[in-house]
Amino acid sequence: MDDTEALAGIGTFARRVGLTPSALRFYDDCGILRPAHVDGATGYRYYAPDQEPRAVLVRRLREAGLPLVDASVVLDGDPEEARAVLAAHARRTRDTAAAAQAAIDGLLRDLSGDGERAAARVGGAELAGAVRQVAPSVARDAVRAEFPVLGCVLVELTDQEVRLVATDRYRLAVRALRPDDITSAPRDLLVDADTMKEIASWAVRLPEVVIEVDDRGARVHGGGEQRSLPAVDGTFPDYRIVLDDLPAVRHRLIVDRDALRAVLADHEGGPVILRTDERHRLVVSRGTTEAEVPAIDTRPPVRIAFAPEVLLPAVEASVGPDVLLEISSTTRPVVVRSADQGGFTTLVMPVLG
């Protein structure tokens, strides 16, 4: 270990540069910040003192909300490219902040009341956002008529979190919420997706709501009001089996979410093919049309196809500037999640193409 005496372990290095160990592992996976040494026996990562400036710059860029695709230009491109990327991001940030401020001002005018203490207390907007994220994975039309439980959202209250789960057999969405308070034993219930959307529309204006489940039924309190959560009879598929059965990830794609969403929205019908090459470019194509999308790919080239109407909602439901695709096989479910948010995960089935 003589050659690593000057190196710092991941925990020590994380404290020095103001990042978390999980963030450092993520930046290693995507090639942004590789450790100076990885122990071949234990897999422990070690970092050199001269890596601290780069790590601090990575932290500052992410605090500014810069997508990793753009951050890599600032980190490794020439100064002129870096200035152009930062100036463009500043313009987008000002526009986004103005729109957000207008929305927040409207919400603040509507907020009133405090929730009552019950099973699980969460933010109203947080609950609404979770419903918005899982709702695209609820089954529709013929599938819903044949399997009514797939037209529902599974609401689980555990001893630590509230989970919302939905699937249409081609997608599986799981959103975990960390409540401000939990006071009841673990419970779960199936709620019709349309009912959950109504609850979300009401809850989004409230600072907090309380989800309560007991032998008398389920309900949501907030702002001095109470909304019923009528349970649907049936057995929801055991989604944990699917998650536990996922094979090891072979390819990771970190993609500019807005750019990918724009390309997918232009496609109507037919499979959309995502492929990378030796230069780690991501090309999205359908038929004879194709577009290159900013992405970071640190694994071998891959070619995989999706139904755009299945992949697009998963990308739209993510948050943050980057979307992460974790691919184990071109025939197994692909994990689609926000690069910076581990609480929301969508599984999307690829197609032949």
mmCIF file of N, CA, C and O in Angstrom, residues 9 12 20 47 68 281-282:
data_model
loop_
_atom_site.group_PDB
_atom_site.id
_atom_site.type_symbol
_atom_site.label_atom_id
_atom_site.label_comp_id
_atom_site.label_asym_id
_atom_site.label_seq_id
_atom_site.Cartn_x
_atom_site.Cartn_y
_atom_site.Cartn_z
ATOM 1 N N GLY A 9 -9.146 7.937 1.247
ATOM 2 C CA GLY A 9 -10.294 7.093 0.980
ATOM 3 C C GLY A 9 -11.479 7.921 0.533
ATOM 4 O O GLY A 9 -11.509 9.151 0.686
ATOM 5 N N THR A 12 -13.101 10.241 3.295
ATOM 6 C CA THR A 12 -12.279 11.410 3.632
ATOM 7 C C THR A 12 -12.274 12.412 2.489
ATOM 8 O O THR A 12 -12.430 13.626 2.704
ATOM 9 N N THR A 20 -20.782 13.770 -1.569
ATOM 10 C CA THR A 20 -21.076 12.545 -0.840
ATOM 11 C C THR A 20 -20.343 11.377 -1.492
ATOM 12 O O THR A 20 -20.027 11.422 -2.689
ATOM 13 N N TYR A 47 -8.339 8.631 -3.687
ATOM 14 C CA TYR A 47 -8.202 9.854 -4.471
ATOM 15 C C TYR A 47 -6.928 10.601 -4.069
ATOM 16 O O TYR A 47 -6.538 10.609 -2.898
ATOM 17 N N LEU A 68 -24.605 16.977 -16.855
ATOM 18 C CA LEU A 68 -23.279 16.382 -16.923
ATOM 19 C C LEU A 68 -22.665 16.492 -18.312
ATOM 20 O O LEU A 68 -21.446 16.615 -18.451
ATOM 21 N N ARG A 281 -20.865 8.525 -28.909
ATOM 22 C CA ARG A 281 -21.977 9.373 -29.322
ATOM 23 C C ARG A 281 -23.274 8.591 -29.181
ATOM 24 O O ARG A 281 -23.303 7.371 -29.348
ATOM 25 N N LEU A 282 -24.364 9.288 -28.901
ATOM 26 C CA LEU A 282 -25.682 8.659 -28.876
ATOM 27 C C LEU A 282 -26.479 9.167 -30.064
ATOM 28 O O LEU A 282 -26.684 10.375 -30.216
#
